[in-house]
Short mmCIF file of C-alpha atoms in Angstrom, two decimals:
data_model
loop_
_atom_site.label_atom_id
_atom_site.label_comp_id
_atom_site.label_asym_id
_atom_site.label_seq_id
_atom_site.Cartn_x
_atom_site.Cartn_y
_atom_site.Cartn_z
CA MET C 22 248.06 24.84 202.38
CA SER C 23 244.59 25.33 203.83
CA SER C 24 241.69 23.57 202.08
CA ALA C 25 239.14 26.04 203.47
CA PRO C 26 237.43 28.16 200.84
CA SER C 27 238.84 31.60 200.33
CA LEU C 28 236.99 34.69 201.47
CA GLY C 29 236.62 35.70 197.85
CA GLY C 30 235.06 32.35 196.98
CA ALA C 31 232.63 32.57 199.85
CA LEU C 32 231.61 36.08 198.84
CA ALA C 33 231.13 34.98 195.25
CA ALA C 34 228.96 32.08 196.37
CA GLY C 35 226.93 34.39 198.60
CA CYS C 36 226.42 36.86 195.78
CA ALA C 37 225.35 34.07 193.43
CA LEU C 38 222.85 32.82 195.99
CA ALA C 39 221.44 36.30 196.55
CA ALA C 40 221.14 36.85 192.79
CA GLY C 41 219.37 33.53 192.37
CA LEU C 42 216.91 34.31 195.15
CA SER C 43 216.21 37.75 193.70
CA LEU C 44 215.60 36.28 190.25
CA HIS C 45 213.23 33.69 191.70
CA GLY C 46 211.40 36.37 193.66
CA ALA C 47 211.04 38.58 190.60
CA LEU C 48 210.00 36.05 187.97
CA HIS C 49 208.24 33.16 189.73
CA ARG C 50 204.57 33.93 190.19
CA ASN C 51 204.33 32.17 193.57
CA SER C 52 207.75 32.92 195.03
CA PRO C 53 207.68 33.95 198.72
CA VAL C 54 211.02 35.77 198.45
CA PHE C 55 209.40 39.21 198.18
CA GLY C 56 206.36 38.42 200.33
CA ARG C 57 203.61 35.86 200.73
CA VAL C 58 201.59 34.99 197.64
CA ILE C 59 198.26 33.19 197.55
CA SER C 60 198.92 30.32 195.16
CA ARG C 61 196.06 27.93 195.92
CA LEU C 62 192.84 27.66 197.88
CA PRO C 63 193.18 26.63 201.53
CA GLY C 64 192.40 23.13 202.73
CA GLY C 65 192.44 19.87 200.85
CA ALA C 66 188.91 19.92 199.47
CA ARG C 67 188.13 19.45 195.78
CA THR C 68 187.70 23.14 195.15
CA VAL C 69 188.91 25.21 192.19
CA ALA C 70 189.04 28.95 191.54
CA LEU C 71 188.72 30.16 187.96
CA THR C 72 190.41 33.55 187.51
CA PHE C 73 190.40 35.82 184.48
CA ASP C 74 193.08 38.41 183.72
CA ASP C 75 193.36 41.51 181.52
CA GLY C 76 189.68 42.33 181.00
CA PRO C 77 187.19 43.56 180.52
CA ASN C 78 186.89 42.95 176.81
CA PRO C 79 183.79 43.96 174.83
CA ASP C 80 183.40 40.57 173.13
CA ALA C 81 184.75 37.91 175.48
CA THR C 82 183.76 39.27 178.90
CA PRO C 83 179.98 39.38 178.27
CA ARG C 84 180.05 35.83 176.91
CA ILE C 85 182.07 34.62 179.89
CA LEU C 86 179.66 36.33 182.28
CA ASP C 87 176.72 34.72 180.45
CA VAL C 88 178.26 31.27 180.84
CA LEU C 89 179.05 31.84 184.52
CA ALA C 90 175.47 33.00 185.13
CA HIS C 91 174.00 30.03 183.25
CA GLU C 92 176.18 27.57 185.17
CA GLY C 93 175.78 29.32 188.52
CA ALA C 94 179.56 29.49 188.83
CA PRO C 95 181.50 32.23 190.66
CA ALA C 96 184.84 33.52 189.38
CA THR C 97 187.47 36.15 190.06
CA PHE C 98 188.33 38.90 187.57
CA PHE C 99 191.73 40.61 187.76
CA ILE C 100 190.75 43.81 186.02
CA LEU C 101 193.05 46.07 184.06
CA GLY C 102 192.36 49.70 184.93
CA ARG C 103 192.66 51.18 181.45
CA HIS C 104 190.21 48.60 180.11
CA ALA C 105 187.84 49.23 183.02
CA GLU C 106 187.75 52.88 182.00
CA ARG C 107 186.65 51.92 178.49
CA TRP C 108 184.01 49.39 179.55
CA PRO C 109 182.94 50.24 183.10
CA GLY C 110 179.56 48.60 182.62
CA LEU C 111 181.19 45.19 182.29
CA VAL C 112 183.10 45.70 185.53
CA LYS C 113 179.90 46.70 187.30
CA ARG C 114 178.04 43.73 185.86
CA ALA C 115 180.70 41.29 187.07
CA GLY C 116 180.51 42.75 190.57
CA ASP C 117 176.72 42.90 190.60
CA GLU C 118 176.56 39.23 189.59
CA GLY C 119 178.60 38.23 192.62
CA HIS C 120 182.06 37.74 191.15
CA CYS C 121 185.20 38.88 192.93
CA LEU C 122 186.72 42.04 191.42
CA ALA C 123 190.49 42.23 191.82
CA ASN C 124 193.24 44.61 190.74
CA HIS C 125 195.63 43.88 187.86
CA GLY C 126 197.11 47.37 187.76
CA TYR C 127 196.46 49.97 185.10
CA HIS C 128 198.97 49.77 182.24
CA HIS C 129 199.89 46.04 182.19
CA ARG C 130 203.61 46.70 182.38
CA LYS C 131 206.06 44.21 183.91
CA LEU C 132 206.65 45.58 187.39
CA HIS C 133 209.86 43.84 188.43
CA LEU C 134 212.02 46.56 186.85
CA ARG C 135 209.82 49.54 187.73
CA SER C 136 210.44 52.09 190.48
CA PRO C 137 208.40 52.16 193.70
CA SER C 138 206.69 55.37 192.57
CA TYR C 139 205.70 53.81 189.24
CA VAL C 140 204.36 50.67 190.92
CA ARG C 141 202.32 52.64 193.44
CA ARG C 142 200.85 54.86 190.74
CA ASP C 143 199.96 51.86 188.56
CA LEU C 144 198.22 50.03 191.40
CA GLU C 145 196.42 53.15 192.58
CA LEU C 146 195.15 53.94 189.07
CA GLY C 147 193.94 50.36 188.65
CA THR C 148 192.18 50.47 192.01
CA SER C 149 190.51 53.79 191.24
CA ALA C 150 189.20 52.55 187.89
CA ILE C 151 187.58 49.52 189.53
CA VAL C 152 186.04 51.61 192.30
CA ARG C 153 184.64 54.16 189.84
CA ALA C 154 183.13 51.45 187.66
CA SER C 155 181.69 49.21 190.37
CA GLY C 156 181.71 51.01 193.71
CA ARG C 157 183.74 48.10 195.08
CA GLU C 158 187.23 48.20 196.59
CA PRO C 159 189.41 45.35 195.35
CA GLY C 160 191.05 43.28 198.07
CA LEU C 161 193.35 41.27 195.81
CA PHE C 162 196.15 42.10 193.36
CA ARG C 163 197.90 40.04 190.71
CA ALA C 164 201.01 41.42 189.00
CA PRO C 165 201.13 41.26 185.20
CA HIS C 166 202.90 38.01 184.27
CA GLY C 167 203.36 37.45 188.01
CA PHE C 168 206.57 39.52 187.92
CA ARG C 169 207.35 41.40 191.14
CA SER C 170 210.08 43.31 192.95
CA PRO C 171 210.78 43.75 196.68
CA TRP C 172 208.31 46.63 196.92
CA VAL C 173 205.37 45.35 194.80
CA SER C 174 203.84 43.26 197.59
CA ALA C 175 204.42 45.97 200.19
CA ILE C 176 202.65 48.55 198.03
CA ALA C 177 199.75 46.20 197.33
CA HIS C 178 199.39 45.49 201.06
CA SER C 179 199.41 49.22 201.82
CA LEU C 180 196.35 49.50 199.55
CA GLY C 181 194.63 46.65 201.41
CA GLN C 182 195.26 44.12 198.64
CA ARG C 183 196.72 40.63 199.08
CA VAL C 184 198.94 39.32 196.30
CA VAL C 185 197.73 36.36 194.26
CA GLY C 186 199.61 34.03 191.94
CA TRP C 187 198.19 30.92 190.30
CA SER C 188 198.54 27.15 190.39
CA LEU C 189 197.71 26.33 186.78
CA GLY C 190 198.17 28.35 183.62
CA VAL C 191 196.94 26.80 180.36
CA TRP C 192 198.25 29.43 177.90
CA ASP C 193 194.76 30.21 176.63
CA SER C 194 196.09 33.63 175.59
CA ALA C 195 198.04 31.88 172.79
CA ARG C 196 194.69 30.75 171.35
CA PRO C 197 195.58 27.06 171.02
CA GLY C 198 191.98 26.08 170.26
CA VAL C 199 188.90 25.54 172.40
CA ASP C 200 189.50 21.81 172.87
CA ALA C 201 193.11 22.38 173.95
CA ILE C 202 192.08 24.97 176.55
CA VAL C 203 189.49 22.59 178.01
CA GLU C 204 191.83 19.59 177.98
CA ARG C 205 194.77 21.47 179.54
CA THR C 206 192.57 22.76 182.34
CA LEU C 207 190.93 19.45 183.19
CA ALA C 208 194.23 17.55 182.98
CA GLY C 209 196.18 20.01 185.10
CA VAL C 210 193.77 20.92 187.85
CA ARG C 211 194.24 19.62 191.39
CA PRO C 212 192.32 20.22 194.64
CA GLY C 213 192.76 23.86 195.57
CA SER C 214 193.97 24.98 192.15
CA ILE C 215 193.82 28.62 191.13
CA VAL C 216 193.45 28.54 187.34
CA LEU C 217 194.72 31.41 185.21
CA LEU C 218 192.53 32.26 182.20
CA HIS C 219 192.10 35.50 180.22
CA ASP C 220 189.00 37.47 179.31
CA GLY C 221 191.09 40.28 177.83
CA ASP C 222 194.41 41.10 176.20
CA GLY C 223 196.78 43.17 178.31
CA TYR C 224 198.30 44.83 175.24
CA ASP C 225 195.31 45.12 172.88
CA PRO C 226 191.99 46.31 174.32
CA ASP C 227 190.15 44.58 171.46
CA GLY C 228 192.27 41.41 171.51
CA ASP C 229 190.51 38.13 170.74
CA ARG C 230 189.73 35.99 173.78
CA LEU C 231 186.68 34.22 172.36
CA GLN C 232 188.36 30.81 172.49
CA THR C 233 188.48 31.13 176.26
CA ALA C 234 184.81 32.11 176.36
CA ASP C 235 183.88 29.15 174.14
CA ALA C 236 185.97 26.77 176.27
CA LEU C 237 184.36 27.83 179.54
CA PRO C 238 181.24 25.61 179.42
CA GLY C 239 183.39 22.52 178.85
CA ILE C 240 185.75 23.54 181.66
CA ILE C 241 182.97 24.09 184.20
CA GLN C 242 181.03 20.98 183.28
CA GLY C 243 184.20 18.85 183.22
CA LEU C 244 185.29 20.11 186.63
CA ARG C 245 181.91 19.35 188.12
CA ARG C 246 181.86 15.86 186.63
CA ALA C 247 185.22 15.32 188.34
CA GLY C 248 183.70 16.32 191.67
CA TYR C 249 185.08 19.85 191.94
CA THR C 250 183.30 22.83 193.49
CA LEU C 251 183.97 26.23 191.92
CA LEU C 252 184.75 29.13 194.24
CA ALA C 253 185.67 32.77 193.87
CA LEU C 254 188.83 33.81 195.66
CA PRO C 255 188.21 35.26 199.13
CA ALA C 256 188.50 39.02 198.81
CA ALA C 257 189.52 39.57 202.45
#
């Protein structure tokens, strides 16, 4: 009797591998399966990018912008289109103060199970809201929760937007306390890290993100004491 695997077994193994790759591509924020993702800053220098998702928010975003201005620190804001429509002045302020404005879509729906037409519409609406508020075209896109499908990256690229993941998430959206947010960031950061923080709530326009705002001075000062330089993500 032959010891070679059966055709059926080989097909089953191939299907399992394909399913595993698809799952990784859909759910892992930095997976290259569905296209290249920017997951860290280039080079080996002690640089860090602070990024903020889901804003703007009428309480947290102004305080975060105040801290960034006081510290002379640039950041990147992945803006949610429907929130930009409610508070366009905050989007404009962030752009005018030199921060990178990036697209986070419009509705904050998980995109890995959405149709190509839905994804395109969501990204286009998010882009339009940013442009109307700030006069600036976003050159970067981050999918809500980092979830993607085979066509998400292609659609983003067709709009002139590169896809961004993140190196370090500290779960500040769970509101673990100011000290915990600071400690998780400083303990987890590495040269080239892209740090995921939140200045808004993707599901509640008025959601509380003040812990993140209050943690920001400690994060910036701690990073600088450790010899890090803060950078905004390159928009092009």
